[in-house]
Amino acid sequence: MITRLLSPELRPIFEKVMEGGRIGEAEAEALYASKDLNGLGAIANVVRERKNGNVATYIHNQYVNYSNHCILACQFCAFGARKREAHAFELAVDEIVEKARAGIQNGITEIHMVGGLHPTLKSEWYLELIGRLRALDADLFIKAFTAVEVTHLALRVFKKPIRETLEILREAGLSAITGGGAEIFDPTVREQICHGKETAEEWLDVHRTWHRMGMRSTATMLYGHIETHAHRVDHLRRLRELQDETGGFTGFVPFAFEPDGARPGLLKNIRHATGFEELKNLAVSRIYLDNFDHITAYWVSLGLPLAQQALNYGVDDLHGTIREEKIFHMAGATTPQQQSCAALEKVIREAGREPMQRDTWYRRITPKTVAAEPAIA
């Protein structure tokens, strides 16, 4: 029945997916070129339902950005700052610990923490921070640092190999690393939008190393700027290949570039990706990344109404409560900075899915019993 409703270019791909086949790069580019959005959603939902049934998940987490002081100046980034810039900030360890303590009292299961590549913080600062967070709650997942932060810590702060640096951080209490900083893997694109940031190979190697230590991480893609569909497919291909190798990625979290926060130059006049393009990207990702169990709609970027729609385009996860997001909002995002568990469960139910809370590794869990969440203004 579905086959008859699909546009002609999607029918052979749908049949291949139904037979359990793996689509290639040319087929992925054909998916991106298609204008049959509902057809893409139908195929993506076949994959979603096979992997996750009718369940859609979220995590009760809290974001903490410890500092935006950064030695880089990526074209797309409104977050990073030199120390003397007006929007520069740096939190003390005590401040971060108190934020986490308040979150734990409200039932969070994860602290999600990233920052800029700080030019002067010492190894002792990072170890004290992680250790004190771990001391708050042995069950709290401390998810921190992008691959470029890990590379920075290894080369400039701990001055040790990547593996040894990750082992030190894990011993201190680190539970997971984040998927940020992947951007687009193509080197010509990276040179233009994030000159000086680690290469695709270096990003992948940090995650490969972490996975070989028996740990897990997410993967991301920043799209909707100067990249082509071929660049997106190349990015997805490299992620799929590493997942074939390690199996260490828990989920994929793509998000669109926020042009309002771009630095003057190449990216300043680019229009934000349309809702059509955002749903398409999620659907293609679900179809192509056949070895990823989960595709997350990042509501901070999409907005909650479109994230709800994404549950019909291959998505099975709405990310989390977040509670204090800075990076996208400093770039111009107008979405709320947080959501309640009740709000996330409501939109999941309204989409016809069964809501369930998850942990950092996307395992379904029973929510903690805590006092009622405060109302969100």
Short mmCIF file of C-alpha atoms in Angstrom, two decimals:
data_model
loop_
_atom_site.label_atom_id
_atom_site.label_comp_id
_atom_site.label_asym_id
_atom_site.label_seq_id
_atom_site.Cartn_x
_atom_site.Cartn_y
_atom_site.Cartn_z
CA MET A 1 0.00 0.00 0.00
CA ILE A 2 2.77 2.46 0.96
CA THR A 3 4.65 1.73 -2.27
CA ARG A 4 1.80 3.04 -4.42
CA LEU A 5 1.81 6.34 -2.51
CA LEU A 6 5.53 6.98 -2.94
CA SER A 7 7.08 9.05 -5.71
CA PRO A 8 8.83 6.88 -8.33
CA GLU A 9 12.38 7.71 -7.16
CA LEU A 10 11.59 6.49 -3.63
CA ARG A 11 9.96 3.15 -4.48
CA PRO A 12 13.13 1.10 -5.07
CA ILE A 13 14.72 2.53 -1.93
CA PHE A 14 11.62 1.69 0.09
CA GLU A 15 11.66 -1.88 -1.22
CA LYS A 16 15.34 -2.19 -0.36
CA VAL A 17 14.72 -0.96 3.19
CA MET A 18 11.78 -3.34 3.58
CA GLU A 19 14.06 -6.22 2.60
CA GLY A 20 16.60 -5.16 5.21
CA GLY A 21 19.10 -3.82 2.69
CA ARG A 22 21.58 -1.01 3.29
CA ILE A 23 21.31 2.05 1.10
CA GLY A 24 24.43 3.56 -0.45
CA GLU A 25 25.68 7.09 -0.94
CA ALA A 26 24.00 7.58 -4.34
CA GLU A 27 20.66 6.49 -2.91
CA ALA A 28 21.12 8.83 0.07
CA GLU A 29 21.74 11.72 -2.31
CA ALA A 30 18.56 10.72 -4.18
CA LEU A 31 16.68 10.92 -0.88
CA TYR A 32 18.00 14.42 -0.27
CA ALA A 33 17.00 15.44 -3.81
CA SER A 34 13.45 14.13 -3.42
CA LYS A 35 10.60 16.55 -2.80
CA ASP A 36 8.33 13.76 -1.52
CA LEU A 37 8.64 14.66 2.16
CA ASN A 38 5.78 12.44 3.29
CA GLY A 39 7.27 9.54 1.35
CA LEU A 40 10.60 10.07 3.10
CA GLY A 41 8.78 10.13 6.42
CA ALA A 42 6.98 6.89 5.62
CA ILE A 43 10.25 5.10 4.86
CA ALA A 44 11.99 6.58 7.90
CA ASN A 45 9.12 5.50 10.14
CA VAL A 46 9.47 1.90 8.98
CA VAL A 47 13.04 1.98 10.31
CA ARG A 48 12.01 3.81 13.49
CA GLU A 49 9.25 1.36 14.33
CA ARG A 50 11.48 -1.65 13.72
CA LYS A 51 14.03 -0.30 16.16
CA ASN A 52 11.88 1.38 18.81
CA GLY A 53 8.25 0.41 18.40
CA ASN A 54 5.86 3.19 19.34
CA VAL A 55 8.01 4.60 22.15
CA ALA A 56 9.54 8.09 22.05
CA THR A 57 11.98 9.10 24.74
CA TYR A 58 13.42 12.15 26.48
CA ILE A 59 16.02 12.73 29.20
CA HIS A 60 15.67 14.82 32.35
CA ASN A 61 18.94 16.71 32.11
CA GLN A 62 20.56 20.05 32.79
CA TYR A 63 22.96 21.95 30.57
CA VAL A 64 25.94 23.74 32.05
CA ASN A 65 28.32 25.84 29.98
CA TYR A 66 31.28 26.36 32.27
CA SER A 67 32.93 29.06 30.13
CA ASN A 68 32.87 30.46 26.61
CA HIS A 69 36.48 31.65 26.61
CA CYS A 70 37.91 30.11 23.45
CA ILE A 71 41.13 30.22 21.45
CA LEU A 72 39.20 29.57 18.23
CA ALA A 73 36.95 31.91 16.24
CA CYS A 74 34.67 29.64 14.21
CA GLN A 75 32.63 31.49 11.58
CA PHE A 76 29.30 30.03 12.69
CA CYS A 77 29.81 30.48 16.45
CA ALA A 78 28.30 33.27 18.54
CA PHE A 79 29.18 31.46 21.77
CA GLY A 80 32.99 31.53 21.87
CA ALA A 81 34.70 34.71 23.08
CA ARG A 82 38.06 36.16 23.94
CA LYS A 83 38.38 36.93 27.66
CA ARG A 84 37.91 40.68 27.26
CA GLU A 85 34.87 40.52 24.98
CA ALA A 86 31.61 41.79 26.45
CA HIS A 87 29.82 38.43 26.22
CA ALA A 88 32.69 36.40 27.73
CA PHE A 89 31.91 34.45 30.92
CA GLU A 90 33.47 31.85 33.19
CA LEU A 91 31.77 30.02 36.05
CA ALA A 92 33.54 29.04 39.25
CA VAL A 93 33.52 25.38 40.28
CA ASP A 94 31.30 26.28 43.25
CA GLU A 95 28.72 27.86 40.92
CA ILE A 96 28.62 24.81 38.67
CA VAL A 97 28.28 22.43 41.61
CA GLU A 98 25.36 24.45 43.00
CA LYS A 99 23.61 24.38 39.62
CA ALA A 100 24.02 20.62 39.55
CA ARG A 101 22.87 20.23 43.16
CA ALA A 102 19.65 22.12 42.38
CA GLY A 103 19.11 19.97 39.28
CA ILE A 104 19.57 16.76 41.24
CA GLN A 105 17.01 17.91 43.78
CA ASN A 106 14.63 18.35 40.85
CA GLY A 107 15.26 14.83 39.55
CA ILE A 108 17.78 15.24 36.72
CA THR A 109 19.81 12.18 35.75
CA GLU A 110 22.41 13.94 33.59
CA ILE A 111 24.63 17.02 33.60
CA HIS A 112 25.50 17.96 30.00
CA MET A 113 28.52 20.23 30.14
CA VAL A 114 30.58 21.86 27.37
CA GLY A 115 32.60 25.04 26.99
CA GLY A 116 35.07 26.83 24.79
CA LEU A 117 38.73 25.91 24.42
CA HIS A 118 39.83 27.83 27.49
CA PRO A 119 43.35 29.26 27.21
CA THR A 120 44.38 29.13 30.89
CA LEU A 121 42.37 26.63 32.97
CA LYS A 122 44.60 23.94 34.49
CA SER A 123 44.13 20.18 34.68
CA GLU A 124 43.43 20.45 38.41
CA TRP A 125 40.41 22.68 37.72
CA TYR A 126 38.79 20.11 35.40
CA LEU A 127 39.49 17.22 37.77
CA GLU A 128 38.13 19.11 40.78
CA LEU A 129 35.00 19.99 38.82
CA ILE A 130 34.26 16.44 37.71
CA GLY A 131 35.15 15.01 41.12
CA ARG A 132 32.86 17.37 42.99
CA LEU A 133 30.00 16.70 40.57
CA ARG A 134 30.50 12.97 41.02
CA ALA A 135 30.46 13.40 44.80
CA LEU A 136 26.97 14.92 44.60
CA ASP A 137 25.37 11.71 43.32
CA ALA A 138 27.10 8.49 42.33
CA ASP A 139 24.30 7.74 39.85
CA LEU A 140 24.45 11.09 38.05
CA PHE A 141 25.66 10.85 34.46
CA ILE A 142 28.33 13.46 33.84
CA LYS A 143 28.29 13.99 30.08
CA ALA A 144 30.92 16.54 29.21
CA PHE A 145 33.31 17.85 26.59
CA THR A 146 33.21 17.70 22.82
CA ALA A 147 35.90 15.88 20.87
CA VAL A 148 37.67 19.19 20.19
CA GLU A 149 37.65 19.95 23.94
CA VAL A 150 39.15 16.52 24.61
CA THR A 151 41.85 17.17 22.00
CA HIS A 152 42.54 20.58 23.57
CA LEU A 153 42.74 19.04 27.05
CA ALA A 154 45.10 16.33 25.82
CA LEU A 155 47.47 18.60 23.89
CA ARG A 156 47.45 21.80 25.94
CA VAL A 157 46.22 21.01 29.45
CA PHE A 158 47.07 17.45 30.52
CA LYS A 159 49.76 17.15 27.83
CA LYS A 160 49.12 13.44 27.46
CA PRO A 161 47.84 11.18 24.64
CA ILE A 162 44.09 11.15 23.91
CA ARG A 163 43.57 7.71 25.46
CA GLU A 164 45.40 8.58 28.66
CA THR A 165 43.55 11.90 28.97
CA LEU A 166 40.20 10.14 28.57
CA GLU A 167 41.19 7.54 31.15
CA ILE A 168 42.08 10.28 33.64
CA LEU A 169 38.76 12.01 33.04
CA ARG A 170 36.82 8.75 33.36
CA GLU A 171 38.62 7.91 36.59
CA ALA A 172 37.61 11.34 37.93
CA GLY A 173 33.96 10.58 37.14
CA LEU A 174 33.25 11.36 33.47
CA SER A 175 30.43 9.13 32.22
CA ALA A 176 30.09 10.14 28.55
CA ILE A 177 31.48 12.61 26.03
CA THR A 178 29.22 14.76 23.87
CA GLY A 179 28.81 14.66 20.10
CA GLY A 180 29.35 18.37 19.48
CA GLY A 181 32.00 19.82 17.21
CA ALA A 182 31.44 17.41 14.33
CA GLU A 183 30.01 20.22 12.16
CA ILE A 184 30.51 18.90 8.58
CA PHE A 185 33.42 16.52 8.10
CA ASP A 186 34.46 17.62 4.61
CA PRO A 187 37.85 19.41 4.94
CA THR A 188 37.05 22.18 2.45
CA VAL A 189 33.90 23.07 4.37
CA ARG A 190 35.68 22.90 7.73
CA GLU A 191 38.41 25.20 6.50
CA GLN A 192 35.81 27.84 5.68
CA ILE A 193 33.48 27.59 8.67
CA CYS A 194 35.78 26.48 11.53
CA HIS A 195 39.38 27.11 10.56
CA GLY A 196 41.74 25.71 13.19
CA LYS A 197 39.26 23.26 14.71
CA GLU A 198 40.27 19.61 14.82
CA THR A 199 39.94 17.60 11.60
CA ALA A 200 37.21 15.06 10.92
CA GLU A 201 39.74 12.31 11.46
CA GLU A 202 40.67 13.72 14.87
CA TRP A 203 36.99 14.03 15.88
CA LEU A 204 36.35 10.45 14.84
CA ASP A 205 39.50 9.20 16.59
CA VAL A 206 38.46 10.72 19.94
CA HIS A 207 35.12 8.91 19.73
CA ARG A 208 36.78 5.72 18.49
CA THR A 209 39.13 5.79 21.48
CA TRP A 210 36.28 6.43 23.92
CA HIS A 211 34.25 3.59 22.44
CA ARG A 212 37.20 1.19 22.67
CA MET A 213 37.31 2.00 26.38
CA GLY A 214 33.81 0.52 26.59
CA MET A 215 32.11 3.92 26.76
CA ARG A 216 29.35 5.56 24.68
CA SER A 217 28.77 8.91 22.96
CA THR A 218 26.41 10.72 20.61
CA ALA A 219 27.12 12.06 17.12
CA THR A 220 26.01 15.33 15.56
CA MET A 221 25.94 17.27 12.30
CA LEU A 222 25.66 21.03 11.79
CA TYR A 223 23.92 21.58 8.45
CA GLY A 224 22.21 24.35 6.52
CA HIS A 225 25.19 26.60 5.73
CA ILE A 226 27.59 26.13 2.77
CA GLU A 227 27.53 22.34 2.62
CA THR A 228 25.98 20.36 -0.24
CA HIS A 229 23.89 17.23 -0.06
CA ALA A 230 27.01 15.28 -1.04
CA HIS A 231 28.82 16.74 1.98
CA ARG A 232 25.99 15.63 4.26
CA VAL A 233 26.06 12.13 2.83
CA ASP A 234 29.85 11.97 3.27
CA HIS A 235 29.37 13.01 6.90
CA LEU A 236 26.75 10.32 7.50
CA ARG A 237 28.91 7.72 5.73
CA ARG A 238 31.86 8.37 8.06
CA LEU A 239 29.62 8.09 11.11
CA ARG A 240 28.08 4.85 9.85
CA GLU A 241 31.52 3.39 9.17
CA LEU A 242 32.74 4.19 12.69
CA GLN A 243 29.54 2.76 14.15
CA ASP A 244 30.15 -0.43 12.16
CA GLU A 245 33.59 -0.54 13.73
CA THR A 246 32.78 0.26 17.38
CA GLY A 247 29.02 0.25 17.97
CA GLY A 248 29.64 3.04 20.49
CA PHE A 249 27.26 5.74 19.27
CA THR A 250 23.98 5.88 21.16
CA GLY A 251 22.15 8.34 18.91
CA PHE A 252 22.43 10.93 16.15
CA VAL A 253 21.51 14.58 16.80
CA PRO A 254 21.55 16.86 13.73
CA PHE A 255 20.82 20.57 14.03
CA ALA A 256 20.56 23.50 11.65
CA PHE A 257 22.95 26.43 11.52
CA GLU A 258 21.69 29.62 13.24
CA PRO A 259 22.70 32.41 10.82
CA ASP A 260 21.84 35.28 13.20
CA GLY A 261 24.86 34.35 15.31
CA ALA A 262 27.38 34.08 12.49
CA ARG A 263 30.48 36.23 12.55
CA PRO A 264 30.82 38.80 9.74
CA GLY A 265 31.82 37.11 6.49
CA LEU A 266 30.94 33.99 4.55
CA LEU A 267 27.97 32.78 6.62
CA LYS A 268 26.33 36.04 7.63
CA ASN A 269 23.58 36.26 4.98
CA ILE A 270 22.59 32.60 4.80
CA ARG A 271 18.92 31.88 5.45
CA HIS A 272 17.92 29.46 8.19
CA ALA A 273 16.98 25.97 7.00
CA THR A 274 13.25 25.60 6.41
CA GLY A 275 11.10 23.21 8.38
CA PHE A 276 10.80 21.12 5.21
CA GLU A 277 14.58 20.79 5.03
CA GLU A 278 14.91 20.00 8.73
CA LEU A 279 12.33 17.20 8.58
CA LYS A 280 13.92 15.86 5.40
CA ASN A 281 17.36 15.78 7.00
CA LEU A 282 16.05 13.84 9.98
CA ALA A 283 14.25 11.34 7.73
CA VAL A 284 17.27 10.77 5.48
CA SER A 285 19.47 10.34 8.54
CA ARG A 286 17.09 7.72 9.95
CA ILE A 287 17.05 5.78 6.69
CA TYR A 288 20.79 5.92 6.05
CA LEU A 289 22.12 5.40 9.58
CA ASP A 290 20.78 1.87 9.82
CA ASN A 291 23.25 0.95 12.58
CA PHE A 292 22.19 3.82 14.88
CA ASP A 293 19.35 2.88 17.22
CA HIS A 294 18.15 6.42 17.87
CA ILE A 295 17.59 9.70 16.02
CA THR A 296 17.05 12.75 18.21
CA ALA A 297 15.13 15.90 17.29
CA TYR A 298 16.89 18.74 19.08
CA TRP A 299 13.92 20.90 20.05
CA VAL A 300 16.17 23.83 21.03
CA SER A 301 17.00 24.21 17.33
CA LEU A 302 13.74 23.00 15.79
CA GLY A 303 11.26 24.44 18.26
CA LEU A 304 8.97 22.05 20.12
CA PRO A 305 6.10 22.06 17.57
CA LEU A 306 8.40 21.02 14.70
CA ALA A 307 10.20 18.53 16.95
CA GLN A 308 6.79 16.98 17.61
CA GLN A 309 6.19 16.71 13.86
CA ALA A 310 9.60 15.08 13.53
CA LEU A 311 8.25 12.09 15.45
CA ASN A 312 6.50 11.25 12.15
CA TYR A 313 9.76 11.46 10.18
CA GLY A 314 11.88 8.78 11.79
CA VAL A 315 12.63 10.47 15.12
CA ASP A 316 12.22 8.51 18.36
CA ASP A 317 13.75 10.95 20.88
CA LEU A 318 13.16 14.62 21.81
CA HIS A 319 16.43 15.17 23.71
CA GLY A 320 15.83 16.62 27.17
CA THR A 321 14.59 19.18 29.63
CA ILE A 322 17.95 21.01 29.27
CA ARG A 323 17.02 23.77 31.76
CA GLU A 324 19.68 26.32 30.70
CA GLU A 325 20.84 26.33 27.06
CA LYS A 326 23.26 29.07 25.99
CA ILE A 327 24.99 28.13 22.71
CA PHE A 328 21.99 28.23 20.36
CA HIS A 329 20.36 31.12 22.20
CA MET A 330 23.51 33.24 22.00
CA ALA A 331 23.37 32.54 18.24
CA GLY A 332 19.83 33.90 18.01
CA ALA A 333 17.52 30.96 18.74
CA THR A 334 14.16 32.13 20.10
CA THR A 335 12.99 28.79 21.52
CA PRO A 336 12.62 28.38 25.31
CA GLN A 337 15.75 27.57 27.30
CA GLN A 338 14.12 24.63 29.02
CA GLN A 339 11.16 22.27 29.01
CA SER A 340 9.48 20.32 31.78
CA CYS A 341 9.16 16.54 31.70
CA ALA A 342 5.39 17.03 31.57
CA ALA A 343 5.65 19.24 28.47
CA LEU A 344 7.81 16.73 26.64
CA GLU A 345 5.52 13.85 27.56
CA LYS A 346 2.51 15.86 26.41
CA VAL A 347 3.85 16.51 22.91
CA ILE A 348 4.93 12.88 22.58
CA ARG A 349 1.44 11.65 23.49
CA GLU A 350 -0.17 14.16 21.14
CA ALA A 351 1.95 12.71 18.33
CA GLY A 352 0.52 9.26 19.07
CA ARG A 353 3.68 7.92 20.69
CA GLU A 354 4.27 6.45 24.14
CA PRO A 355 6.59 8.70 26.20
CA MET A 356 9.36 7.19 28.29
CA GLN A 357 12.23 8.76 30.16
CA ARG A 358 15.73 7.56 29.26
CA ASP A 359 19.24 7.89 30.61
CA THR A 360 22.36 9.21 28.86
CA TRP A 361 22.89 5.90 27.06
CA TYR A 362 19.25 5.94 25.80
CA ARG A 363 18.20 3.16 28.17
CA ARG A 364 14.58 3.51 29.29
CA ILE A 365 14.27 4.28 33.01
CA THR A 366 11.70 5.03 35.70
CA PRO A 367 11.67 8.73 36.63
CA LYS A 368 12.98 9.68 40.06
CA THR A 369 10.39 10.61 42.65
CA VAL A 370 10.93 14.29 43.50
CA ALA A 371 8.97 17.37 44.42
CA ALA A 372 6.80 18.82 41.68
CA GLU A 373 8.74 20.71 39.02
CA PRO A 374 8.53 24.48 39.29
CA ALA A 375 6.48 26.26 36.67
CA ILE A 376 8.47 27.56 33.73
CA ALA A 377 7.92 31.20 32.95
#
